[in-house]
Coordinates of C-alpha atoms in Angstrom, one line a residue:
X1 CA 90.7 105.1 133.3
X2 CA 87.3 105.7 131.9
X3 CA 85.7 102.2 130.9
X4 CA 83.8 101.9 127.8
X5 CA 80.5 102.2 129.7
X6 CA 81.5 105.4 131.3
X7 CA 82.5 106.7 127.9
X8 CA 79.2 106.0 126.3
X9 CA 77.4 108.1 129.0
X10 CA 79.7 111.0 127.9
X11 CA 78.9 110.5 124.3
X12 CA 75.1 110.2 125.1
X13 CA 75.1 113.3 127.3
X14 CA 77.0 115.6 125.2
X15 CA 78.2 117.1 128.5
X16 CA 80.3 120.2 128.2
X17 CA 83.9 120.4 129.6
X18 CA 84.8 122.9 132.1
X19 CA 86.5 124.7 129.2
X20 CA 83.0 125.2 127.5
X21 CA 83.8 122.5 124.8
X22 CA 81.4 120.0 123.6
X23 CA 82.8 116.5 123.0
X24 CA 82.0 114.5 119.9
X25 CA 83.0 110.8 119.7
X26 CA 84.8 109.9 116.3
X27 CA 82.6 107.5 114.4
X28 CA 83.5 103.8 114.1
X29 CA 83.9 104.4 110.3
X30 CA 86.6 107.2 111.0
X31 CA 88.3 104.8 113.3
X32 CA 88.5 102.0 111.0
X33 CA 89.8 104.1 108.2
X34 CA 92.5 105.6 110.5
X35 CA 93.7 102.2 111.8
X36 CA 94.4 101.0 108.5
X37 CA 97.7 103.2 108.8
X38 CA 98.2 103.6 112.3
X39 CA 97.5 102.4 116.1
X40 CA 94.9 104.1 117.9
X41 CA 93.4 104.2 121.4
X42 CA 91.6 101.4 123.4
X43 CA 88.6 104.0 124.0
X44 CA 88.4 105.6 120.6
X45 CA 89.0 109.4 120.0
X46 CA 87.1 112.5 120.4
X47 CA 86.9 116.2 118.9
X48 CA 86.2 118.9 120.8
X49 CA 84.2 121.7 119.7
X50 CA 84.7 124.5 118.9
X51 CA 88.1 124.0 117.3
X52 CA 88.0 120.4 116.4
X53 CA 90.9 119.5 118.8
X54 CA 91.4 115.8 118.3
X55 CA 92.2 113.6 121.4
X56 CA 92.1 110.0 122.9
X57 CA 88.9 109.7 124.6
X58 CA 90.6 109.1 127.9
X59 CA 91.6 112.9 127.8
X60 CA 87.9 113.3 129.3
X61 CA 89.1 111.8 132.4
X62 CA 91.4 114.6 132.8
X63 CA 90.3 117.4 130.9
X64 CA 88.5 119.5 133.9
X65 CA 91.2 118.6 136.2
X66 CA 93.8 120.1 133.7
X67 CA 91.5 123.2 133.0
X68 CA 91.4 123.9 137.1
X69 CA 94.9 123.2 137.5
X70 CA 96.4 125.9 140.0
X71 CA 99.3 127.4 138.4
X72 CA 101.8 129.7 140.4
X73 CA 103.7 132.7 139.7
X74 CA 107.1 130.6 140.0
X75 CA 105.8 128.2 136.9
X76 CA 106.6 128.3 133.5
X77 CA 104.6 126.3 130.8
X78 CA 106.3 125.2 127.8
X79 CA 103.5 125.0 125.1
X80 CA 103.9 123.5 121.6
X81 CA 102.5 121.5 119.1
X82 CA 104.3 118.4 119.0
X83 CA 107.9 118.1 117.2
X84 CA 108.4 121.9 117.5
X85 CA 111.4 121.9 119.9
X86 CA 109.3 120.9 122.8
X87 CA 112.2 118.8 124.6
X88 CA 114.8 121.5 123.6
X89 CA 112.9 124.4 125.3
X90 CA 112.3 122.1 128.5
X91 CA 116.0 121.4 128.8
X92 CA 116.9 125.4 128.2
X93 CA 114.3 126.4 130.6
X94 CA 114.9 123.8 133.6
X95 CA 118.6 124.5 133.1
X96 CA 118.2 128.1 133.4
X97 CA 115.9 127.9 136.5
X98 CA 117.9 125.0 138.2
X99 CA 121.2 124.2 136.7
X100 CA 123.0 127.4 135.1
X101 CA 126.1 126.4 136.7
X102 CA 125.9 122.6 135.4
X103 CA 126.3 121.0 138.9
X104 CA 122.5 120.1 139.8
X105 CA 122.3 116.4 141.1
X106 CA 119.1 115.9 139.1
X107 CA 120.5 117.2 135.6
X108 CA 120.9 113.5 134.5
X109 CA 117.4 112.4 135.1
X110 CA 115.0 112.1 132.2
X111 CA 113.4 115.5 131.1
X112 CA 109.9 113.9 131.9
X113 CA 111.0 113.6 135.8
X114 CA 112.2 117.2 135.8
X115 CA 109.6 118.7 133.7
X116 CA 106.4 116.6 133.3
X117 CA 103.8 117.0 130.7
X118 CA 100.4 117.8 132.2
X119 CA 98.4 116.2 129.4
X120 CA 100.5 113.0 129.2
X121 CA 98.2 110.4 130.8
X122 CA 95.7 110.4 128.4
X123 CA 98.5 108.8 126.0
X124 CA 98.6 105.8 128.3
X125 CA 95.4 104.5 126.7
X126 CA 97.2 103.8 123.5
X127 CA 96.7 100.3 122.0
X128 CA 100.2 100.2 120.7
X129 CA 101.7 100.7 124.5
X130 CA 100.3 97.2 125.3
X131 CA 103.3 95.3 127.1
X132 CA 105.6 98.4 127.1
X133 CA 107.4 99.0 130.3
X134 CA 106.5 101.9 132.3
X135 CA 109.0 101.3 135.1
X136 CA 110.9 104.5 134.6
X137 CA 107.8 106.4 134.5
X138 CA 106.7 104.6 137.7
X139 CA 110.0 105.3 139.5
X140 CA 109.9 108.9 138.7
X141 CA 106.4 109.0 139.9
X142 CA 107.0 107.3 143.2
X143 CA 110.1 109.6 143.9
X144 CA 107.9 112.8 143.1
X145 CA 104.6 111.7 144.6
X146 CA 105.1 109.3 147.5
X147 CA 101.8 108.0 148.8
X148 CA 99.9 109.2 145.7
X149 CA 97.6 106.7 143.7
X150 CA 98.7 106.0 140.2
X151 CA 95.1 105.8 138.9
X152 CA 94.7 109.5 139.7
X153 CA 96.9 110.4 137.1
X154 CA 100.8 109.8 136.8
X155 CA 102.0 112.8 134.8
X156 CA 99.2 115.1 136.3
X157 CA 100.4 114.3 140.0
X158 CA 103.8 115.0 139.1
X159 CA 103.2 118.5 137.8
X160 CA 101.4 119.2 141.2
X161 CA 104.3 118.2 143.1
X162 CA 107.6 118.8 141.5
X163 CA 109.9 121.3 143.2
X164 CA 109.5 125.0 142.5
X165 CA 110.1 126.7 140.1
X166 CA 108.0 124.1 138.0
X167 CA 108.7 123.9 134.3
X168 CA 105.6 122.1 133.1
X169 CA 105.3 120.8 129.3
X170 CA 101.9 121.0 127.5
X171 CA 100.7 120.3 123.9
X172 CA 97.2 121.3 124.6
X173 CA 96.2 124.7 123.3
X174 CA 95.7 127.8 125.5
X175 CA 91.7 127.4 125.2
X176 CA 92.0 123.9 127.0
X177 CA 94.3 125.2 129.9
X178 CA 93.1 127.6 132.9
X179 CA 91.4 130.7 131.6
X180 CA 93.9 132.5 133.8
X181 CA 97.0 130.6 133.0
X182 CA 98.9 133.9 131.6
X183 CA 97.6 135.9 134.9
X184 CA 99.3 133.1 137.0
X185 CA 102.2 131.9 135.1
X186 CA 104.7 132.5 132.3
X187 CA 104.5 130.7 129.2
X188 CA 107.0 130.1 126.5
X189 CA 105.5 129.2 123.2
X190 CA 107.6 127.6 120.4
X191 CA 106.3 127.7 116.9
X192 CA 108.0 125.8 114.0
X193 CA 107.4 125.8 110.4
X194 CA 104.7 123.5 109.6
X195 CA 106.7 121.7 106.7
X196 CA 109.3 121.0 109.3
X197 CA 106.9 119.6 111.8
X198 CA 105.1 117.5 109.7
X199 CA 108.4 115.7 108.6
X200 CA 109.6 115.4 112.1
X201 CA 106.1 114.1 113.3
X202 CA 105.9 111.7 110.4
X203 CA 109.2 109.8 111.5
X204 CA 108.0 110.1 115.2
X205 CA 104.8 108.3 114.2
X206 CA 106.8 105.5 112.2
X207 CA 109.4 104.7 115.0
X208 CA 106.9 104.6 118.1
X209 CA 104.9 101.7 119.0
X210 CA 102.2 104.0 120.2
X211 CA 101.5 105.1 116.6
X212 CA 103.0 102.4 114.3
X213 CA 102.1 104.5 111.2
X214 CA 102.7 102.5 108.0
X215 CA 101.1 104.7 105.5
X216 CA 102.9 106.9 103.1
X217 CA 104.4 110.5 103.7
X218 CA 102.0 111.8 101.4
X219 CA 99.2 110.0 103.2
X220 CA 100.6 111.5 106.5
X221 CA 100.7 115.0 105.3
X222 CA 97.1 115.0 104.2
X223 CA 96.2 113.6 107.6
X224 CA 98.1 116.6 109.1
X225 CA 96.2 119.4 106.9
X226 CA 92.9 117.5 107.4
X227 CA 93.2 117.9 111.3
X228 CA 93.1 114.1 111.5
X229 CA 95.9 113.3 113.9
X230 CA 96.2 114.0 117.5
X231 CA 96.7 117.5 118.9
X232 CA 95.6 119.0 115.8
X233 CA 94.5 121.5 114.2
X234 CA 98.0 122.9 114.0
X235 CA 96.8 126.5 113.0
X236 CA 94.3 127.1 115.6
X237 CA 96.9 126.0 118.2
X238 CA 99.4 128.7 116.8
X239 CA 96.7 131.1 116.5
X240 CA 95.7 131.2 120.0
X241 CA 99.2 131.6 121.0
X242 CA 100.2 134.3 118.5
X243 CA 97.1 136.3 119.6
X244 CA 98.4 136.5 123.2
X245 CA 102.1 137.2 122.1
X246 CA 102.0 140.8 123.8
X247 CA 100.8 139.7 127.0
X248 CA 103.7 140.2 129.7
X249 CA 103.7 136.6 130.5
X250 CA 103.9 135.2 127.0
X251 CA 107.1 134.8 125.1
X252 CA 106.5 133.5 121.7
X253 CA 109.5 132.2 120.0
X254 CA 110.3 130.6 116.6
X255 CA 112.2 127.3 116.4
X256 CA 114.2 128.8 113.2
X257 CA 115.4 131.6 115.5
X258 CA 116.4 129.3 118.4
X259 CA 118.4 127.4 115.6
X260 CA 120.0 130.5 113.8
X261 CA 121.1 132.3 116.8
X262 CA 120.8 130.6 120.3
X263 CA 122.5 133.0 122.4
X264 CA 120.5 136.1 121.3
X265 CA 117.2 134.0 121.9
X266 CA 118.6 132.8 125.4
X267 CA 119.1 136.3 126.5
X268 CA 115.4 137.2 125.4
X269 CA 114.4 134.3 127.6
X270 CA 116.6 135.4 130.4
X271 CA 115.0 138.9 130.4
X272 CA 111.4 137.4 130.1
X273 CA 112.0 134.9 132.9
X274 CA 114.2 137.3 135.1
X275 CA 116.7 134.7 135.8
X276 CA 119.6 137.4 135.7
X277 CA 122.1 134.7 134.3
X278 CA 125.4 135.6 133.4
X279 CA 126.9 135.2 129.9
X280 CA 129.3 132.4 131.2
X281 CA 125.9 130.8 132.7
X282 CA 124.0 131.3 129.3
X283 CA 126.6 129.8 127.6
X284 CA 126.3 126.7 129.8
X285 CA 122.8 126.6 128.9
X286 CA 123.4 126.7 125.3
X287 CA 125.9 124.0 125.3
X288 CA 124.0 121.8 127.8
X289 CA 120.8 122.1 125.6
X290 CA 122.6 121.6 122.4
X291 CA 121.1 118.8 120.1
X292 CA 124.6 117.2 120.1
X293 CA 124.7 117.3 124.1
X294 CA 121.2 116.2 124.5
X295 CA 121.6 113.2 122.1
X296 CA 124.8 112.2 123.5
X297 CA 122.9 112.0 126.9
X298 CA 120.6 109.4 125.4
X299 CA 116.9 109.4 124.5
X300 CA 114.5 110.2 127.4
X301 CA 112.4 107.0 126.7
X302 CA 115.2 104.8 125.4
X303 CA 114.8 101.8 127.8
X304 CA 111.1 101.7 127.9
X305 CA 110.7 99.4 125.0
X306 CA 108.4 102.2 122.9
X307 CA 110.3 102.1 119.8
X308 CA 109.8 99.9 117.0
X309 CA 113.2 98.2 116.7
X310 CA 113.7 98.0 112.9
X311 CA 112.2 101.5 112.2
X312 CA 114.2 103.3 115.2
X313 CA 117.5 101.5 113.5
X314 CA 116.8 102.7 110.1
X315 CA 115.0 106.0 110.6
X316 CA 116.4 107.5 113.8
X317 CA 114.9 107.7 117.4
X318 CA 113.7 110.6 119.7
X319 CA 116.3 112.9 118.5
X320 CA 116.5 112.5 114.9
X321 CA 118.3 115.7 113.1
X322 CA 116.8 118.7 114.8
X323 CA 117.5 121.0 111.9
X324 CA 115.8 123.6 109.7
X325 CA 114.6 122.8 106.3
X326 CA 114.7 119.0 106.1
X327 CA 111.3 119.1 104.5
X328 CA 112.9 119.7 101.2
X329 CA 114.2 116.3 101.2
X330 CA 110.7 115.1 101.4
X331 CA 108.0 116.7 99.7
X332 CA 107.2 116.0 95.8
X333 CA 106.3 119.2 93.9
X334 CA 102.9 118.6 94.0
X335 CA 102.5 117.9 97.4
X336 CA 104.7 120.9 98.3
X337 CA 102.1 123.1 96.1
X338 CA 99.4 121.7 98.1
X339 CA 100.9 122.5 101.2
X340 CA 102.1 125.9 100.4
X341 CA 98.6 126.9 99.4
X342 CA 97.5 125.5 102.8
X343 CA 100.0 127.3 104.8
X344 CA 99.6 130.6 102.8
X345 CA 95.8 130.8 103.5
X346 CA 96.1 130.0 107.2
X347 CA 99.3 132.2 107.9
X348 CA 97.8 135.3 106.1
X349 CA 94.5 134.8 108.0
X350 CA 96.7 134.8 111.4
X351 CA 99.2 137.4 110.3
X352 CA 102.3 135.2 111.0
X353 CA 105.3 134.5 109.1
X354 CA 107.9 131.8 109.0
X355 CA 111.5 132.0 108.0

């Protein structure tokens, strides 16, 4: 990880990343304000300009390596904003490519082992992870990357060395991934209504030690709309993918469509991926990747001590509800009106409509 002195050099130099973005360190005042409601990162946070992308400062250690990552024609990248159906789509794609007959010996391994996240390493700088066991991640790393050094990036190296065809997850936007990504690999982008995203994200921040969010739901929604949560801004993330939706290597899918008619959406993904699965195999995929089935197999991080025990018991864990429209149970009329205006202005600009 970058130490404090190395990060100060970055901040002083204002050096561009390989993606062309400038780095702006978040102020001590901003950090202190946000830490009244949540746990942040040992080395602070940065915004990348243009765009205003918000990440732990430790992202700087991996940014250029991710931007220069060598994707292959057999790769598929699952790209989403957090809590938009990412794990669901990872399981769908990995099952389609590796386990359509439900007999693969690795099928019971955690999804982060079979389908690693290329930008995960920066998260390990979280203050809230102090004392949390990473033994399961270590085992996955050692199995996948024998002889490799942990300090060179655990998840990043797993992305390099997992077996083809690789299913790689990312919450980064297109502009921070290789400029030739869509010419080299396939991308499946999942978009979800921001109202349901922010509800799911709120509970995730409440139950995870990494975030330990203690503020109100209203406060959280305003942080989301003000682009003051990690991985935001939401709309620019969606916009970058939406603008590429007609590229032959981009499959843009709405979470709501997956929920309403999974078999139709699986057939579209089957056509996009060229996997040529039979109807029986697609049914296998649907059943294996259903919310009930995935939850019954257990949470992928259940044994790592990453949850706040009382919050986990009260609010649910990694798999909470997986439904459409839960936002109706959380928004006050005033907050709903405020978010409706925010959605309408941005959606109109992008030309996108959520069901």
